[in-house]
Amino acid sequence: MPRILEIYAYARRFMEENGNPNQWGKTNPPQRTLEADVAAQRLYVVEETGVIHGVFYFSLGEDPTYRIIHDGQWESEESYGTIHRIASDGSGGVFAACLSWCRNQIGHLRIDTHRDNHVMQHIVEKHGFQRRGIIYIADGTPRIAYERNEKTSQL
């Protein structure tokens, strides 16, 4: 857990330095959330030669956050996987590795990000995700919702 916490601390600093101080603030995600993700076997790491460079949450099936979408619609209501809380230590290729693993689990994926997280928006779109609309997370703040479906993706 210490290395995972270091990665999230790095990601929070990076987001703040790049115009996105509010998405995770100073403390999100909290350690208790990450521990619950581990217990539920939904927290995964990206590692190379035994060193963890990235971390992400992944689940299969309906995510309550995505039940209602505004200013758009989902392309498909087929079963999907959800990626949340992806973070890296600044090493390249973390998102690509995460996406490759997730695509091996299921070809239909959803992810969301804060409107101020321009870096993540660029990365997600570069990897074939399409903007679908706006969703609201549990605390009521909006997120840009994305979807990638192997059946229709050009990448």
mmCIF file with all atom_site columns, C-alpha atoms in Angstrom, residues 76-148:
data_model
loop_
_atom_site.group_PDB
_atom_site.id
_atom_site.type_symbol
_atom_site.label_atom_id
_atom_site.label_alt_id
_atom_site.label_comp_id
_atom_site.label_asym_id
_atom_site.label_entity_id
_atom_site.label_seq_id
_atom_site.pdbx_PDB_ins_code
_atom_site.Cartn_x
_atom_site.Cartn_y
_atom_site.Cartn_z
_atom_site.occupancy
_atom_site.B_iso_or_equiv
_atom_site.pdbx_formal_charge
_atom_site.auth_seq_id
_atom_site.auth_comp_id
_atom_site.auth_asym_id
_atom_site.auth_atom_id
_atom_site.pdbx_PDB_model_num
ATOM 1  C CA . SER A 1 76  ? -24.361 0.657  -26.092 1.00 0.00 ? 76  SER A CA 1
ATOM 2  C CA . GLU A 1 77  ? -25.992 -0.702 -22.958 1.00 0.00 ? 77  GLU A CA 1
ATOM 3  C CA . GLU A 1 78  ? -24.190 -4.040 -23.332 1.00 0.00 ? 78  GLU A CA 1
ATOM 4  C CA . SER A 1 79  ? -22.128 -5.256 -20.397 1.00 0.00 ? 79  SER A CA 1
ATOM 5  C CA . TYR A 1 80  ? -19.052 -3.094 -19.831 1.00 0.00 ? 80  TYR A CA 1
ATOM 6  C CA . GLY A 1 81  ? -15.997 -2.607 -17.693 1.00 0.00 ? 81  GLY A CA 1
ATOM 7  C CA . THR A 1 82  ? -15.332 0.571  -15.742 1.00 0.00 ? 82  THR A CA 1
ATOM 8  C CA . ILE A 1 83  ? -11.962 2.197  -15.143 1.00 0.00 ? 83  ILE A CA 1
ATOM 9  C CA . HIS A 1 84  ? -11.689 4.604  -12.198 1.00 0.00 ? 84  HIS A CA 1
ATOM 10 C CA . ARG A 1 85  ? -8.908  6.244  -10.190 1.00 0.00 ? 85  ARG A CA 1
ATOM 11 C CA . ILE A 1 86  ? -6.090  5.638  -12.665 1.00 0.00 ? 86  ILE A CA 1
ATOM 12 C CA . ALA A 1 87  ? -2.812  7.216  -11.570 1.00 0.00 ? 87  ALA A CA 1
ATOM 13 C CA . SER A 1 88  ? 0.852   6.938  -12.461 1.00 0.00 ? 88  SER A CA 1
ATOM 14 C CA . ASP A 1 89  ? 4.218   7.925  -11.083 1.00 0.00 ? 89  ASP A CA 1
ATOM 15 C CA . GLY A 1 90  ? 4.922   9.887  -14.265 1.00 0.00 ? 90  GLY A CA 1
ATOM 16 C CA . SER A 1 91  ? 6.250   6.902  -16.192 1.00 0.00 ? 91  SER A CA 1
ATOM 17 C CA . GLY A 1 92  ? 5.086   6.630  -19.778 1.00 0.00 ? 92  GLY A CA 1
ATOM 18 C CA . GLY A 1 93  ? 2.774   3.903  -21.003 1.00 0.00 ? 93  GLY A CA 1
ATOM 19 C CA . VAL A 1 94  ? 0.717   3.388  -17.851 1.00 0.00 ? 94  VAL A CA 1
ATOM 20 C CA . PHE A 1 95  ? -2.632  4.173  -19.483 1.00 0.00 ? 95  PHE A CA 1
ATOM 21 C CA . ALA A 1 96  ? -1.792  2.012  -22.514 1.00 0.00 ? 96  ALA A CA 1
ATOM 22 C CA . ALA A 1 97  ? -0.889  -0.916 -20.236 1.00 0.00 ? 97  ALA A CA 1
ATOM 23 C CA . CYS A 1 98  ? -4.065  -0.434 -18.193 1.00 0.00 ? 98  CYS A CA 1
ATOM 24 C CA . LEU A 1 99  ? -6.183  -0.274 -21.343 1.00 0.00 ? 99  LEU A CA 1
ATOM 25 C CA . SER A 1 100 ? -4.556  -3.374 -22.820 1.00 0.00 ? 100 SER A CA 1
ATOM 26 C CA . TRP A 1 101 ? -5.310  -5.372 -19.683 1.00 0.00 ? 101 TRP A CA 1
ATOM 27 C CA . CYS A 1 102 ? -8.887  -4.050 -19.462 1.00 0.00 ? 102 CYS A CA 1
ATOM 28 C CA . ARG A 1 103 ? -9.544  -4.823 -23.147 1.00 0.00 ? 103 ARG A CA 1
ATOM 29 C CA . ASN A 1 104 ? -8.514  -8.423 -22.457 1.00 0.00 ? 104 ASN A CA 1
ATOM 30 C CA . GLN A 1 105 ? -11.256 -8.586 -19.822 1.00 0.00 ? 105 GLN A CA 1
ATOM 31 C CA . ILE A 1 106 ? -14.033 -7.032 -21.944 1.00 0.00 ? 106 ILE A CA 1
ATOM 32 C CA . GLY A 1 107 ? -14.150 -5.039 -25.161 1.00 0.00 ? 107 GLY A CA 1
ATOM 33 C CA . HIS A 1 108 ? -16.655 -2.445 -23.960 1.00 0.00 ? 108 HIS A CA 1
ATOM 34 C CA . LEU A 1 109 ? -15.225 0.115  -21.525 1.00 0.00 ? 109 LEU A CA 1
ATOM 35 C CA . ARG A 1 110 ? -16.310 3.301  -19.771 1.00 0.00 ? 110 ARG A CA 1
ATOM 36 C CA . ILE A 1 111 ? -14.268 5.944  -17.980 1.00 0.00 ? 111 ILE A CA 1
ATOM 37 C CA . ASP A 1 112 ? -14.843 9.506  -16.821 1.00 0.00 ? 112 ASP A CA 1
ATOM 38 C CA . THR A 1 113 ? -12.788 12.514 -15.828 1.00 0.00 ? 113 THR A CA 1
ATOM 39 C CA . HIS A 1 114 ? -13.083 16.043 -14.494 1.00 0.00 ? 114 HIS A CA 1
ATOM 40 C CA . ARG A 1 115 ? -13.576 18.901 -16.954 1.00 0.00 ? 115 ARG A CA 1
ATOM 41 C CA . ASP A 1 116 ? -10.295 20.455 -15.751 1.00 0.00 ? 116 ASP A CA 1
ATOM 42 C CA . ASN A 1 117 ? -8.311  17.263 -16.340 1.00 0.00 ? 117 ASN A CA 1
ATOM 43 C CA . HIS A 1 118 ? -7.195  18.124 -19.872 1.00 0.00 ? 118 HIS A CA 1
ATOM 44 C CA . VAL A 1 119 ? -4.266  15.704 -19.709 1.00 0.00 ? 119 VAL A CA 1
ATOM 45 C CA . MET A 1 120 ? -6.568  12.734 -19.048 1.00 0.00 ? 120 MET A CA 1
ATOM 46 C CA . GLN A 1 121 ? -9.078  13.896 -21.651 1.00 0.00 ? 121 GLN A CA 1
ATOM 47 C CA . HIS A 1 122 ? -6.295  13.909 -24.239 1.00 0.00 ? 122 HIS A CA 1
ATOM 48 C CA . ILE A 1 123 ? -4.994  10.476 -23.220 1.00 0.00 ? 123 ILE A CA 1
ATOM 49 C CA . VAL A 1 124 ? -8.451  8.894  -23.182 1.00 0.00 ? 124 VAL A CA 1
ATOM 50 C CA . GLU A 1 125 ? -9.385  10.324 -26.580 1.00 0.00 ? 125 GLU A CA 1
ATOM 51 C CA . LYS A 1 126 ? -5.994  9.334  -28.043 1.00 0.00 ? 126 LYS A CA 1
ATOM 52 C CA . HIS A 1 127 ? -6.783  5.739  -27.073 1.00 0.00 ? 127 HIS A CA 1
ATOM 53 C CA . GLY A 1 128 ? -10.102 5.611  -28.909 1.00 0.00 ? 128 GLY A CA 1
ATOM 54 C CA . PHE A 1 129 ? -12.615 6.603  -26.249 1.00 0.00 ? 129 PHE A CA 1
ATOM 55 C CA . GLN A 1 130 ? -15.516 8.776  -27.405 1.00 0.00 ? 130 GLN A CA 1
ATOM 56 C CA . ARG A 1 131 ? -17.151 11.517 -25.341 1.00 0.00 ? 131 ARG A CA 1
ATOM 57 C CA . ARG A 1 132 ? -20.705 10.500 -24.570 1.00 0.00 ? 132 ARG A CA 1
ATOM 58 C CA . GLY A 1 133 ? -21.997 13.189 -22.209 1.00 0.00 ? 133 GLY A CA 1
ATOM 59 C CA . ILE A 1 134 ? -21.903 14.284 -18.583 1.00 0.00 ? 134 ILE A CA 1
ATOM 60 C CA . ILE A 1 135 ? -22.406 12.102 -15.524 1.00 0.00 ? 135 ILE A CA 1
ATOM 61 C CA . TYR A 1 136 ? -22.500 13.141 -11.870 1.00 0.00 ? 136 TYR A CA 1
ATOM 62 C CA . ILE A 1 137 ? -20.499 11.302 -9.235  1.00 0.00 ? 137 ILE A CA 1
ATOM 63 C CA . ALA A 1 138 ? -21.753 10.611 -5.703  1.00 0.00 ? 138 ALA A CA 1
ATOM 64 C CA . ASP A 1 139 ? -20.735 14.046 -4.368  1.00 0.00 ? 139 ASP A CA 1
ATOM 65 C CA . GLY A 1 140 ? -22.739 15.747 -7.132  1.00 0.00 ? 140 GLY A CA 1
ATOM 66 C CA . THR A 1 141 ? -19.857 17.037 -9.237  1.00 0.00 ? 141 THR A CA 1
ATOM 67 C CA . PRO A 1 142 ? -19.962 16.564 -13.013 1.00 0.00 ? 142 PRO A CA 1
ATOM 68 C CA . ARG A 1 143 ? -17.592 14.401 -15.014 1.00 0.00 ? 143 ARG A CA 1
ATOM 69 C CA . ILE A 1 144 ? -17.070 13.968 -18.741 1.00 0.00 ? 144 ILE A CA 1
ATOM 70 C CA . ALA A 1 145 ? -18.134 10.422 -19.602 1.00 0.00 ? 145 ALA A CA 1
ATOM 71 C CA . TYR A 1 146 ? -16.323 8.344  -22.225 1.00 0.00 ? 146 TYR A CA 1
ATOM 72 C CA . GLU A 1 147 ? -16.960 5.000  -23.851 1.00 0.00 ? 147 GLU A CA 1
ATOM 73 C CA . ARG A 1 148 ? -14.862 2.654  -25.991 1.00 0.00 ? 148 ARG A CA 1
#
